[in-house]
Amino acid sequence: MDRIAQLTTRPAGREIAYDPAAAPPSLQVRAAQVLEGNWTGTSTVPSRGLYPHQWSWDSAFIAIGLRHLSPLRAQTELETLLAAQWADGRIPHIVFNPSVPLDAYFPSPDFWHSSTAGRTAGAPRTVQTSGIVQPPVHALAAWLVHLADPGLSRARGFLARAHPRLAAWHGYLLRRRDLGGGGLASVVHPWEQGMDNSPCWDRPLSRVAPAPARSFRRADLDHGAPEDRPTDLDYGRYVRLAADYRDRGYADGPGNFAVEDPAFNALLIASEYALARIAQELGARDPEREARPERLTAALVERLWDPAAGMFLCRDVRAGELIPERGVSGLVPLLLPGLPGDLASALVRTVCGPHFGLGGTTRLVPSYDLLGDAFDPHRYWRGPAWFNTNWLLERGLRLHGERGRADALRKGMLHTAGASGFAEYVDPYTAQACGVTGFGWSAALTLDLLHDRPARGRNGLTAIKGEDRA
């Protein structure tokens, strides 16, 4: 019996005459129950209703938490995702479950036509996927999963099988997606960056003519309040971008939307550190790869750092300029161990200042500038706080010596997770649940915070600096 089963199975017992009320289940048990309920047998859905398939970066974050309960299941989570990789190296952002009805989620497999429209790019024939990608958290997740049970990992050949796929994934991003020519990867759709509805996308999206509303049906509104979700206008633009990319055979190039995003590239850098550790573990040390994170960090600073804003900004590749919107994406590079100290200090000041309010006006770091014209505390990525970005910032604060702030953020996340029922996202001021509850990565990252207690003086990201040994 694995650890999840141990936590979620209620022991049998005989009835007694007087049975006082049982204590409520612990936060760990509740989080494990969410993951157990979302498990399909080969992967974990973010949410049974709203998101009934496997999502790329969700599975990476879920594996990071799941490793504390079942390293085998965490390995399986990543292996299922990697099995859907395209021949050109891309890892698709959705792997569709064929048992789920087509109308349960849009865009569904019959929109993407991956096996036909993606034939030139090497889409798999045996599974249906989307044709776009999501942030590359996967090598970092794979390394942390390996560290959870190195003996099991080595016995199963987990890293040996994952390494070539992860290397091809990074190669795709660094070669095919360097659309700006400055060494950074670009996203060609807001869904690729993961923070779908951020105001950071409003300016480049304004160039996109929306698909007619009658041409698609929004299944997301069956499960979420309209005021919490993207508007019909934004959704129409998302559909148009995706359809145009599909109709080009998923060929990469600077179309109407191409953006260099700080969080996407910071996660690529963090995973480059992890990929170098994986290669070392396999006895295939690569000095060129080991030097790559520093080179990419320098490119990130050169192209996306804005001293006046005190944070990183997105770059509109087509317009050739930074986008003057403060999104949480611009704080995520705090997780990088090679970030210059003065920039790390500036990011800490920004996250704790009036634009994001941590330690003052907000319980968790919002997804967008509190003082921005587009701020909305409830609407998808336009203000609410998310557990994955706050987890990344908690790791980054701790990594750069901000232990007190990291401890406070950790405490706030754990309280909010329990109080909100592991919500998809929350109001940053009140922590009121928004979106769906029982959300996969909210539960998984809660488990990771519970496991990596501050008293240990370490966190998951120390593993990419060589301070944890398998």
Coordinates of N, CA and C in Angstrom, one line a residue, residues 301-391:
V301 N 18.4 39.0 -18.0 CA 18.7 40.3 -17.4 C 18.8 41.4 -18.5
E302 N 19.6 41.0 -19.5 CA 19.8 42.0 -20.6 C 18.5 42.4 -21.3
R303 N 17.6 41.4 -21.6 CA 16.5 41.7 -22.4 C 15.2 42.1 -21.7
L304 N 15.1 41.6 -20.4 CA 13.8 41.8 -19.7 C 13.9 42.5 -18.4
W305 N 15.0 42.9 -17.9 CA 15.1 43.6 -16.7 C 14.8 45.1 -16.9
D306 N 13.9 45.6 -16.1 CA 13.6 47.1 -16.1 C 13.9 47.7 -14.8
P307 N 15.0 48.5 -14.7 CA 15.4 49.1 -13.4 C 14.3 50.0 -12.8
A308 N 13.6 50.7 -13.7 CA 12.6 51.7 -13.2 C 11.5 50.9 -12.5
A309 N 11.1 49.8 -13.1 CA 10.0 49.0 -12.5 C 10.5 48.2 -11.3
G310 N 11.8 47.9 -11.2 CA 12.3 47.1 -10.1 C 12.0 45.6 -10.3
M311 N 11.8 45.2 -11.6 CA 11.4 43.8 -11.8 C 11.6 43.5 -13.3
F312 N 11.3 42.3 -13.7 CA 11.4 41.9 -15.1 C 10.0 42.2 -15.8
L313 N 10.1 42.5 -17.0 CA 8.9 42.7 -17.8 C 8.9 41.8 -19.0
C314 N 7.7 41.6 -19.6 CA 7.6 40.9 -20.9 C 8.1 41.7 -22.0
R315 N 8.6 41.1 -23.1 CA 9.0 41.7 -24.3 C 8.2 41.3 -25.4
D316 N 7.5 42.3 -26.1 CA 6.7 42.1 -27.3 C 7.7 41.9 -28.4
V317 N 8.0 40.7 -28.9 CA 9.0 40.5 -29.9 C 8.6 41.2 -31.2
R318 N 7.4 41.2 -31.6 CA 7.0 41.8 -32.9 C 7.2 43.3 -32.8
A319 N 6.8 43.9 -31.7 CA 7.0 45.4 -31.5 C 8.4 45.8 -31.1
G320 N 9.2 44.8 -30.6 CA 10.6 45.1 -30.2 C 10.7 46.0 -29.0
E321 N 9.7 45.8 -28.0 CA 9.7 46.7 -26.8 C 9.2 45.9 -25.6
L322 N 9.6 46.4 -24.4 CA 9.0 45.8 -23.2 C 7.6 46.3 -23.1
I323 N 6.8 45.4 -22.4 CA 5.4 45.7 -22.2 C 5.3 46.3 -20.8
P324 N 4.8 47.5 -20.6 CA 4.8 48.2 -19.3 C 3.7 47.8 -18.4
E325 N 3.6 46.5 -18.1 CA 2.6 45.9 -17.2 C 3.4 45.1 -16.1
R326 N 3.0 45.2 -14.9 CA 3.7 44.5 -13.8 C 2.9 43.2 -13.5
G327 N 3.3 42.1 -14.0 CA 2.7 40.8 -13.6 C 3.6 40.0 -12.7
V328 N 3.0 39.0 -12.1 CA 3.8 38.2 -11.2 C 4.9 37.4 -11.9
S329 N 4.7 37.2 -13.2 CA 5.7 36.6 -14.0 C 7.1 37.3 -13.8
G330 N 7.0 38.6 -13.7 CA 8.3 39.4 -13.6 C 9.0 39.2 -12.3
L331 N 8.4 38.6 -11.3 CA 9.0 38.3 -10.0 C 9.6 36.9 -9.9
V332 N 9.1 36.0 -10.8 CA 9.5 34.6 -10.7 C 11.0 34.4 -10.8
P333 N 11.8 35.2 -11.6 CA 13.2 34.9 -11.7 C 13.9 35.0 -10.3
L334 N 13.2 35.4 -9.3 CA 13.8 35.3 -7.9 C 14.2 33.9 -7.6
L335 N 13.7 32.9 -8.2 CA 14.0 31.5 -7.9 C 15.4 31.1 -8.4
L336 N 16.0 32.0 -9.2 CA 17.3 31.6 -9.9 C 18.5 31.8 -9.0
P337 N 19.3 30.8 -8.7 CA 20.5 30.9 -7.9 C 21.5 31.8 -8.5
G338 N 21.6 32.0 -9.8 CA 22.6 32.8 -10.4 C 22.2 34.3 -10.6
L339 N 21.0 34.7 -10.1 CA 20.5 36.0 -10.3 C 21.5 37.0 -9.5
P340 N 21.9 38.1 -10.1 CA 22.8 39.1 -9.4 C 22.1 39.5 -8.1
G341 N 22.9 39.7 -7.1 CA 22.3 40.0 -5.8 C 21.6 41.3 -5.7
D342 N 22.0 42.4 -6.5 CA 21.3 43.6 -6.5 C 19.9 43.5 -7.1
L343 N 19.8 42.6 -8.1 CA 18.5 42.4 -8.8 C 17.6 41.6 -7.8
A344 N 18.1 40.6 -7.1 CA 17.3 39.9 -6.2 C 16.8 40.8 -5.1
S345 N 17.6 41.7 -4.6 CA 17.2 42.6 -3.6 C 16.1 43.5 -4.1
A346 N 16.2 44.0 -5.3 CA 15.2 44.8 -6.0 C 13.9 44.1 -6.1
L347 N 13.9 42.8 -6.5 CA 12.7 42.0 -6.6 C 12.0 41.9 -5.2
V348 N 12.8 41.7 -4.2 CA 12.2 41.5 -2.9 C 11.5 42.8 -2.5
R349 N 12.1 44.0 -2.8 CA 11.5 45.3 -2.5 C 10.2 45.4 -3.3
T350 N 10.2 45.0 -4.5 CA 9.0 45.1 -5.3 C 7.9 44.2 -4.8
V351 N 8.2 43.0 -4.5 CA 7.2 42.0 -4.1 C 6.5 42.5 -2.7
C352 N 7.3 43.2 -1.9 CA 6.8 43.7 -0.6 C 6.3 45.1 -0.7
G353 N 6.5 45.7 -1.8 CA 6.1 47.1 -2.0 C 4.6 47.3 -2.4
P354 N 4.2 48.5 -2.7 CA 2.7 48.8 -3.0 C 2.2 48.0 -4.2
H355 N 3.0 47.6 -5.1 CA 2.4 47.0 -6.3 C 2.0 45.5 -6.1
F356 N 2.6 44.8 -5.1 CA 2.2 43.4 -4.8 C 1.9 43.2 -3.3
G357 N 2.3 44.0 -2.4 CA 1.8 44.1 -1.1 C 2.1 43.0 -0.1
L358 N 3.1 42.1 -0.4 CA 3.3 41.0 0.4 C 3.8 41.4 1.8
G359 N 3.2 40.9 2.8 CA 3.6 41.3 4.2 C 2.9 42.6 4.7
G360 N 2.1 43.1 3.8 CA 1.4 44.4 4.1 C -0.1 44.2 3.8
T361 N -0.5 44.5 2.6 CA -1.9 44.6 2.3 C -2.4 43.2 1.7
T362 N -1.5 42.3 1.3 CA -2.0 41.1 0.7 C -1.6 39.9 1.6
R363 N -2.4 38.8 1.5 CA -2.0 37.6 2.2 C -1.1 36.7 1.4
L364 N -1.3 36.7 0.1 CA -0.5 36.0 -0.9 C -0.2 37.0 -2.0
V365 N 0.9 36.7 -2.8 CA 1.3 37.6 -3.9 C 0.3 37.5 -5.0
P366 N -0.3 38.7 -5.4 CA -1.3 38.7 -6.5 C -0.6 38.4 -7.8
S367 N -1.5 38.0 -8.8 CA -0.9 37.7 -10.1 C -0.7 39.0 -11.0
Y368 N -1.1 40.1 -10.5 CA -1.0 41.3 -11.2 C -0.9 42.5 -10.3
D369 N -0.3 43.6 -10.7 CA -0.1 44.8 -10.0 C -1.4 45.4 -9.4
L370 N -1.3 45.5 -8.0 CA -2.5 46.0 -7.3 C -2.9 47.4 -7.7
L371 N -1.9 48.2 -8.2 CA -2.2 49.5 -8.6 C -2.5 49.7 -10.1
G372 N -2.5 48.5 -10.8 CA -2.7 48.6 -12.3 C -4.1 48.8 -12.7
D373 N -4.3 49.5 -13.8 CA -5.7 49.8 -14.2 C -6.5 48.5 -14.5
A374 N -5.9 47.4 -14.8 CA -6.6 46.2 -15.2 C -6.8 45.3 -14.0
F375 N -6.4 45.7 -12.8 CA -6.4 44.8 -11.6 C -7.8 44.4 -11.3
D376 N -8.0 43.1 -11.1 CA -9.3 42.6 -10.6 C -9.0 41.4 -9.7
P377 N -9.4 41.5 -8.4 CA -9.0 40.5 -7.4 C -9.6 39.1 -7.7
H378 N -10.6 39.0 -8.6 CA -11.2 37.7 -8.8 C -11.0 37.1 -10.2
R379 N -10.7 38.0 -11.2 CA -10.7 37.5 -12.6 C -9.3 36.8 -12.9
Y380 N -9.5 35.7 -13.5 CA -8.4 34.8 -14.0 C -7.1 35.5 -14.3
W381 N -6.0 35.4 -13.5 CA -4.7 35.9 -13.7 C -4.6 37.4 -13.9
R382 N -5.7 38.1 -13.5 CA -5.7 39.6 -13.6 C -5.7 40.2 -12.2
G383 N -5.3 39.4 -11.2 CA -5.2 39.9 -9.8 C -5.2 38.8 -8.8
P384 N -6.0 37.7 -8.9 CA -6.0 36.7 -7.9 C -4.6 36.1 -7.7
A385 N -4.4 35.5 -6.5 CA -3.2 34.9 -6.1 C -3.3 33.4 -6.5
W386 N -2.2 32.8 -7.0 CA -2.2 31.4 -7.4 C -1.1 30.7 -6.5
F387 N -1.3 29.4 -6.2 CA -0.4 28.7 -5.4 C 0.9 28.4 -6.1
N388 N 0.9 28.1 -7.4 CA 2.2 27.8 -8.0 C 3.1 28.9 -8.0
T389 N 2.6 30.1 -8.3 CA 3.5 31.3 -8.4 C 4.0 31.7 -7.0
N390 N 3.1 31.5 -6.0 CA 3.5 31.8 -4.6 C 4.5 30.8 -4.1
W391 N 4.4 29.5 -4.5 CA 5.3 28.5 -4.2 C 6.7 28.8 -4.7

